[in-house]
Tab-separated table of C-alpha atoms in Angstrom:
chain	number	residue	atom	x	y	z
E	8	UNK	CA	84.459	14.666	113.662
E	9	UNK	CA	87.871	16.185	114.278
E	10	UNK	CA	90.854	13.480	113.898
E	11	UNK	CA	92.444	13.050	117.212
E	12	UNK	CA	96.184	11.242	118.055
E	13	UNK	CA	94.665	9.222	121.794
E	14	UNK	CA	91.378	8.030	122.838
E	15	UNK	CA	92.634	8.044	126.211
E	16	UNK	CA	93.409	11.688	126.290
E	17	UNK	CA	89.963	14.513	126.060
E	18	UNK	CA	89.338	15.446	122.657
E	19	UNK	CA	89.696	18.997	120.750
E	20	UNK	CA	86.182	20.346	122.087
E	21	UNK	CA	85.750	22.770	125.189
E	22	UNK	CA	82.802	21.343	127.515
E	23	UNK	CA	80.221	22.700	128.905
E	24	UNK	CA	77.578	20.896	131.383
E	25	UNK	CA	73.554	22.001	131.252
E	26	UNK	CA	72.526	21.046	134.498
E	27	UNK	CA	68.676	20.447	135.217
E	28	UNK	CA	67.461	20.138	132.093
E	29	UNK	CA	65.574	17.637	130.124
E	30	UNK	CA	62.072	16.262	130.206
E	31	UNK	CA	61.670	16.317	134.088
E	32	UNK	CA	64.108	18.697	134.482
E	33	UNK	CA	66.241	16.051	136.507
E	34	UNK	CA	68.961	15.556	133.692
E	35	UNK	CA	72.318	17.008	132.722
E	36	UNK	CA	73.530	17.157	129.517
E	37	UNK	CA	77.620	17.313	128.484
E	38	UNK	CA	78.061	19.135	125.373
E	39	UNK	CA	80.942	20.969	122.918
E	40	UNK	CA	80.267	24.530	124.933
E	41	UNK	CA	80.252	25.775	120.834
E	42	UNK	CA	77.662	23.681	119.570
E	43	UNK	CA	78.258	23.275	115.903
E	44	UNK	CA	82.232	24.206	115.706
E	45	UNK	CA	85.427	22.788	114.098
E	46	UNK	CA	83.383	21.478	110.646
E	47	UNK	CA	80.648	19.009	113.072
E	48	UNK	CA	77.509	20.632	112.056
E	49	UNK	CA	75.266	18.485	114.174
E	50	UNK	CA	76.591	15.980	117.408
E	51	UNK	CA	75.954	12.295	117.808
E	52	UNK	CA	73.823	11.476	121.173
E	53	UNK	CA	74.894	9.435	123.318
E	54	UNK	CA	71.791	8.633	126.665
E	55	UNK	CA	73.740	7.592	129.537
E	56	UNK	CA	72.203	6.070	132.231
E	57	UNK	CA	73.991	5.958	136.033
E	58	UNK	CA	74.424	3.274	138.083
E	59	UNK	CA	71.665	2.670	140.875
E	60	UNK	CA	71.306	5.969	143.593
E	61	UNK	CA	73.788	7.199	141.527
E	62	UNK	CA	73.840	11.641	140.075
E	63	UNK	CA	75.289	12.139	136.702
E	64	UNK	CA	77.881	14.185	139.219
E	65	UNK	CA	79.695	10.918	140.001
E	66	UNK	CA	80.783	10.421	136.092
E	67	UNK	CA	81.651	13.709	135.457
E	68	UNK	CA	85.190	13.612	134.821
E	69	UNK	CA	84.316	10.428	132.572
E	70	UNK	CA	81.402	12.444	130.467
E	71	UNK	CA	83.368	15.445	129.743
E	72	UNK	CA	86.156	13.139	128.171
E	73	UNK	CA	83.525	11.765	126.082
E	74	UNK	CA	81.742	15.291	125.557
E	75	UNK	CA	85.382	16.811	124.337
E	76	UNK	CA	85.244	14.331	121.571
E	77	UNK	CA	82.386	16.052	120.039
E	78	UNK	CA	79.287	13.970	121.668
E	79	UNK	CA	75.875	15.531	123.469
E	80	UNK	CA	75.556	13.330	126.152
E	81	UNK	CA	72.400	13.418	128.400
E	82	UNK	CA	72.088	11.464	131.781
E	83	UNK	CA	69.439	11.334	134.567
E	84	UNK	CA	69.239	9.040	137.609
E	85	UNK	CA	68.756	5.671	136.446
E	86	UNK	CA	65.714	3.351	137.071
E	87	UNK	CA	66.073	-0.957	136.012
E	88	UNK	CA	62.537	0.182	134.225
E	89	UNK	CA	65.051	2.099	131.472
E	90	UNK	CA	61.971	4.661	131.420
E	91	UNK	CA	63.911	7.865	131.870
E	92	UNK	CA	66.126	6.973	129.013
E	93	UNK	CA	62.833	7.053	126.994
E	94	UNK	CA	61.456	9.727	127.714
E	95	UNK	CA	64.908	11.522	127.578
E	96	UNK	CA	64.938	9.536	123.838
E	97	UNK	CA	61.833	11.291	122.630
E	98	UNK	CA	62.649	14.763	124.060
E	99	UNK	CA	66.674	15.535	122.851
E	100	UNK	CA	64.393	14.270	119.399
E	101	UNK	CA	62.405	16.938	120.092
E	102	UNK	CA	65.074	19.634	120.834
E	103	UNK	CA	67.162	19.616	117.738
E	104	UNK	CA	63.522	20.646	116.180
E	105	UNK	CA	63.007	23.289	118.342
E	106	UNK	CA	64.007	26.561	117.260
E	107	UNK	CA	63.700	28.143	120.822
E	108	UNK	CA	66.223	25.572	121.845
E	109	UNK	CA	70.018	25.673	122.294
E	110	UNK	CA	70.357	22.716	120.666
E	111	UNK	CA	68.415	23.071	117.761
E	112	UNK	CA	69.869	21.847	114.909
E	113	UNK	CA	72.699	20.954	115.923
E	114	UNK	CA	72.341	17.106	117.059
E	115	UNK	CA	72.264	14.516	114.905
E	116	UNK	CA	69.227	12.171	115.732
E	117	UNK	CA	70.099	9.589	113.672
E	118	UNK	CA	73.087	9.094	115.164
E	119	UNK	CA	72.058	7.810	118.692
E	120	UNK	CA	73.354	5.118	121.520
E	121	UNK	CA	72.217	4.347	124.618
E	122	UNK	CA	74.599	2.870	127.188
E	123	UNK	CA	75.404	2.930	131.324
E	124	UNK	CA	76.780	1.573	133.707
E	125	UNK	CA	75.828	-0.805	136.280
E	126	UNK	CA	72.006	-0.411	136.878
E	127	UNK	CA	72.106	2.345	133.732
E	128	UNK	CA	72.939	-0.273	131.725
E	129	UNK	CA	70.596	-2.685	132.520
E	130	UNK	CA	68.063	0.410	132.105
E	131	UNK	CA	69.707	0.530	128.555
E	132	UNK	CA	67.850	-2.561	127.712
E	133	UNK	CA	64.672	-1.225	127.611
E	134	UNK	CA	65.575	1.121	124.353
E	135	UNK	CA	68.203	-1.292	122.787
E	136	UNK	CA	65.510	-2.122	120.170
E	137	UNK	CA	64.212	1.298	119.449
E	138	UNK	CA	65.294	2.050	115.944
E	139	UNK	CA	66.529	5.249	116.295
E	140	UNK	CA	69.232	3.797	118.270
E	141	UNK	CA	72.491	2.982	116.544
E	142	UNK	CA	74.126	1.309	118.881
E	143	UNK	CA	73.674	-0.030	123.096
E	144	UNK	CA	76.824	-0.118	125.749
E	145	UNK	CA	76.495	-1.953	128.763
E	146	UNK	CA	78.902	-1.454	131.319
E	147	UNK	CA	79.894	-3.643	134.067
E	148	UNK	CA	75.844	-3.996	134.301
E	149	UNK	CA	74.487	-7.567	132.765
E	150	UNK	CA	70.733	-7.522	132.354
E	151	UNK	CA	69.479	-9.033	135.362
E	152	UNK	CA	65.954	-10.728	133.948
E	153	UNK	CA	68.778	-12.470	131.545
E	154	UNK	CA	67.087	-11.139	128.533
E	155	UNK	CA	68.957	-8.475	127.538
E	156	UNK	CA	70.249	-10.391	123.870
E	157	UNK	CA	66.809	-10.605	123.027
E	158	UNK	CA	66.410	-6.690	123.010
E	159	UNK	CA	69.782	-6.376	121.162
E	160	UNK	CA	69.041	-5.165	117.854
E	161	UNK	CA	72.179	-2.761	116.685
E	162	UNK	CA	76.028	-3.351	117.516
E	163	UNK	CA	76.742	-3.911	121.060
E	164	UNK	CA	79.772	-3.341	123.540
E	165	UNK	CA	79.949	-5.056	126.652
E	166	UNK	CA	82.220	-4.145	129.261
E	167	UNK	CA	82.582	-5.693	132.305
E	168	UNK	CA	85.588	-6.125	135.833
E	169	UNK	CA	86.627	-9.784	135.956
E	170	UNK	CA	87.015	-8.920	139.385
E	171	UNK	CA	83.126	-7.484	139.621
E	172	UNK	CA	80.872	-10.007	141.264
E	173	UNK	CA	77.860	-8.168	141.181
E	174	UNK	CA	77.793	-8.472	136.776
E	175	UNK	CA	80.152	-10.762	135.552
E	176	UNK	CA	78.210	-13.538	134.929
E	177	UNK	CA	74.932	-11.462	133.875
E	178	UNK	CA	77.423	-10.133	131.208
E	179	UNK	CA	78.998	-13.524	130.540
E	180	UNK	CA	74.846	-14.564	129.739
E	181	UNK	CA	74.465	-11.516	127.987
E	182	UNK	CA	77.559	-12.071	125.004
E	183	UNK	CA	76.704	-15.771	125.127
E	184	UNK	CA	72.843	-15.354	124.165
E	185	UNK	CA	73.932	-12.384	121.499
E	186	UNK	CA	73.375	-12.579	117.810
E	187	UNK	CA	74.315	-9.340	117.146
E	188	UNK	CA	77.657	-8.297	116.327
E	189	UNK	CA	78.965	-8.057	119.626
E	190	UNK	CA	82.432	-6.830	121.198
E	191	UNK	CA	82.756	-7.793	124.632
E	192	UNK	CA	85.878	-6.724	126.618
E	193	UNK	CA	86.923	-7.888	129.793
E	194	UNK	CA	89.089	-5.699	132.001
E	195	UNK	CA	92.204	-7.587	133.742
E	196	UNK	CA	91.728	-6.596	137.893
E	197	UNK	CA	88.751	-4.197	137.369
E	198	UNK	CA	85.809	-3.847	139.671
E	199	UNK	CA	81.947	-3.132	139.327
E	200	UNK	CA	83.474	0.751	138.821
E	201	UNK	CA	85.699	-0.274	136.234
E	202	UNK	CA	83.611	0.436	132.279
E	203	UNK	CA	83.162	3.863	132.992
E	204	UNK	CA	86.471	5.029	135.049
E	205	UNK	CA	89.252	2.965	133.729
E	206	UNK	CA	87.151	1.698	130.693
E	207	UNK	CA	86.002	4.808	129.440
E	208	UNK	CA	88.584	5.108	126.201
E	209	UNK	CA	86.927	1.889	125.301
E	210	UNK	CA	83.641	3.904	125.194
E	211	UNK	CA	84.706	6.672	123.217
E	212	UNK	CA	86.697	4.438	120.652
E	213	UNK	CA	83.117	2.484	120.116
E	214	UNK	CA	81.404	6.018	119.771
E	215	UNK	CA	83.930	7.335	117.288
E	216	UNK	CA	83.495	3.692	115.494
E	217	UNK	CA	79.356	3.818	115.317
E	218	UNK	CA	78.378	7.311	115.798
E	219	UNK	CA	81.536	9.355	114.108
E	220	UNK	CA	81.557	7.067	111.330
E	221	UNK	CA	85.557	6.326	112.137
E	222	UNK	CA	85.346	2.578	110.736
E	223	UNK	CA	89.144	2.112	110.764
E	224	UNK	CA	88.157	1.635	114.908
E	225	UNK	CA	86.658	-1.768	113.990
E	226	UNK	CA	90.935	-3.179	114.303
E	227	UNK	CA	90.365	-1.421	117.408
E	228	UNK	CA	88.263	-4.541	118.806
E	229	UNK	CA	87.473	-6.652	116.550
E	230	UNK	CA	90.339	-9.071	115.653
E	231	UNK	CA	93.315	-11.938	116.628
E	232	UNK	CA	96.224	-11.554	118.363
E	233	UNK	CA	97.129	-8.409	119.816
E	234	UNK	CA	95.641	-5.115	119.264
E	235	UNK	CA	94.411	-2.118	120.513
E	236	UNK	CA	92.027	-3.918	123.222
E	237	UNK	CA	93.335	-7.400	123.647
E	238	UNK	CA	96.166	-6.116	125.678
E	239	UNK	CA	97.695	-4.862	128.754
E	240	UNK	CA	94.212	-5.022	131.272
E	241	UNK	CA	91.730	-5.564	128.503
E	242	UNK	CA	90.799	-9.350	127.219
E	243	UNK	CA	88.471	-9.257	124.191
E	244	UNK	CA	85.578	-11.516	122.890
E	245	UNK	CA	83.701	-10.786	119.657
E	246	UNK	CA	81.050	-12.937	117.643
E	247	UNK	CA	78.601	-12.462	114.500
E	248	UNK	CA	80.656	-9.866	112.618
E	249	UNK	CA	80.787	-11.858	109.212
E	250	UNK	CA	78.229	-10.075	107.753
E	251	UNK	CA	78.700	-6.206	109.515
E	252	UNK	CA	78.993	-3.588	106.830
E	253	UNK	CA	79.504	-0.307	108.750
């Protein structure tokens, strides 16, 4: 993946969105509008899953930032089932083998994470222990059954408002039960909107970290006093990374 100086800035790639596409037809994906250019031969996934009677449309300033940093991201309307995301799993699988597809060949399927935010992320949950998934992000959306550690199986962000009443304390439950490695980060004043508006550098720092292969991001979250996200509106919480080995 091409270097970059800011996470908080887009990245070097030109966007392009593929609207009503996927296995229902219902999904849009955010893509590098030249699949394949500046030396990344094939793009990390990242599923993204909206929060509840929520379009893709809402995060689209959010997704292309993430999409300009040289990740396909798909994203349909959201269901707590988390059943769209596998179906949606199975068939960007199935397009990178497809030679009648645009994407053929040019995604990397073993470089996948699922995230979302609010009801997308509790939806997340239900793929977190697929193996072909990397690594989960749940933002500002706590699982609500209060299970959600025991479907973590990969490296996990959490990101959650400590002004959001609707999933603080789901998320609170969430890092507390974890025994993954685990980065949680709280965000000084934010709301339930505030993981994937505000938040969202977090989310492509994590994705550079476990998808891009960028492991100098790890000092990015993971460490004491203050760094990159233990400062200015971000508080950060981490747990079981003794024995990580990117």
């Amino acid at each position: 993946m091409p270097s970059v100086n800011s996470i908080e800035q887009n990245g070097p790639f030109q966007v392009t969105i593929d609207k009503n596409v996927g296995p229902n037809n219902k999904g849009w994906i955010f893509r590098p509008s030249n699949l394949g250019s500046l030396d990344v031969k094939a793009h990390p996934i990242f599923l993204y899953g909206p929060g509840g009677g929520s379009h893709p449309s809402y995060y689209e300033s959010s997704m292309i930032k993430v999409a300009s940093h040289g990740f396909v991201i798909y994203s349909e309307e959201s269901t707590a089932s988390g059943d769209e995301m596998k179906r949606a799993l199975d068939w960007i699988i199935q397009q990178n083998s497809n030679p009648s597809s645009p994407y053929y060949n040019k995604l990397d399927t073993t470089r996948i994470a699922a995230g979302g935010h609010s009801l997308g992320s509790v939806g997340a949950y239900a793929i977190a222990s697929d193996p072909r998934i990397s690594t989960t992000i749940h933002m500002n959306g706590g699982s609500l059954d209060g299970m959600g550690a025991s479907k973590m199986r990969k490296p996990t962000a959490l990101v959650c408002g400590l002004e959001d009443n609707l999933a603080l304390e789901n998320t609170r439950n969430d890092y507390r039960q974890a025994t993954v490695p685990i980065w949680y980060g709280e965000m000084i004043g934010g709301g339930h909107g505030s993981g994937p508006f505000d938040g969202i550098p977090a989310t492509i720092a994590w994705l550079r970290w476990h998808l891009a292969g960028e492991t100098e991001r790890k000092d990015m979250f993971i460490g004491e006093g203050e760094f990159y996200f233990n400062r200015g509106i971000w508080i950060s919480h981490s747990k079981n990374w003794e024995n990580y080995r990117d």
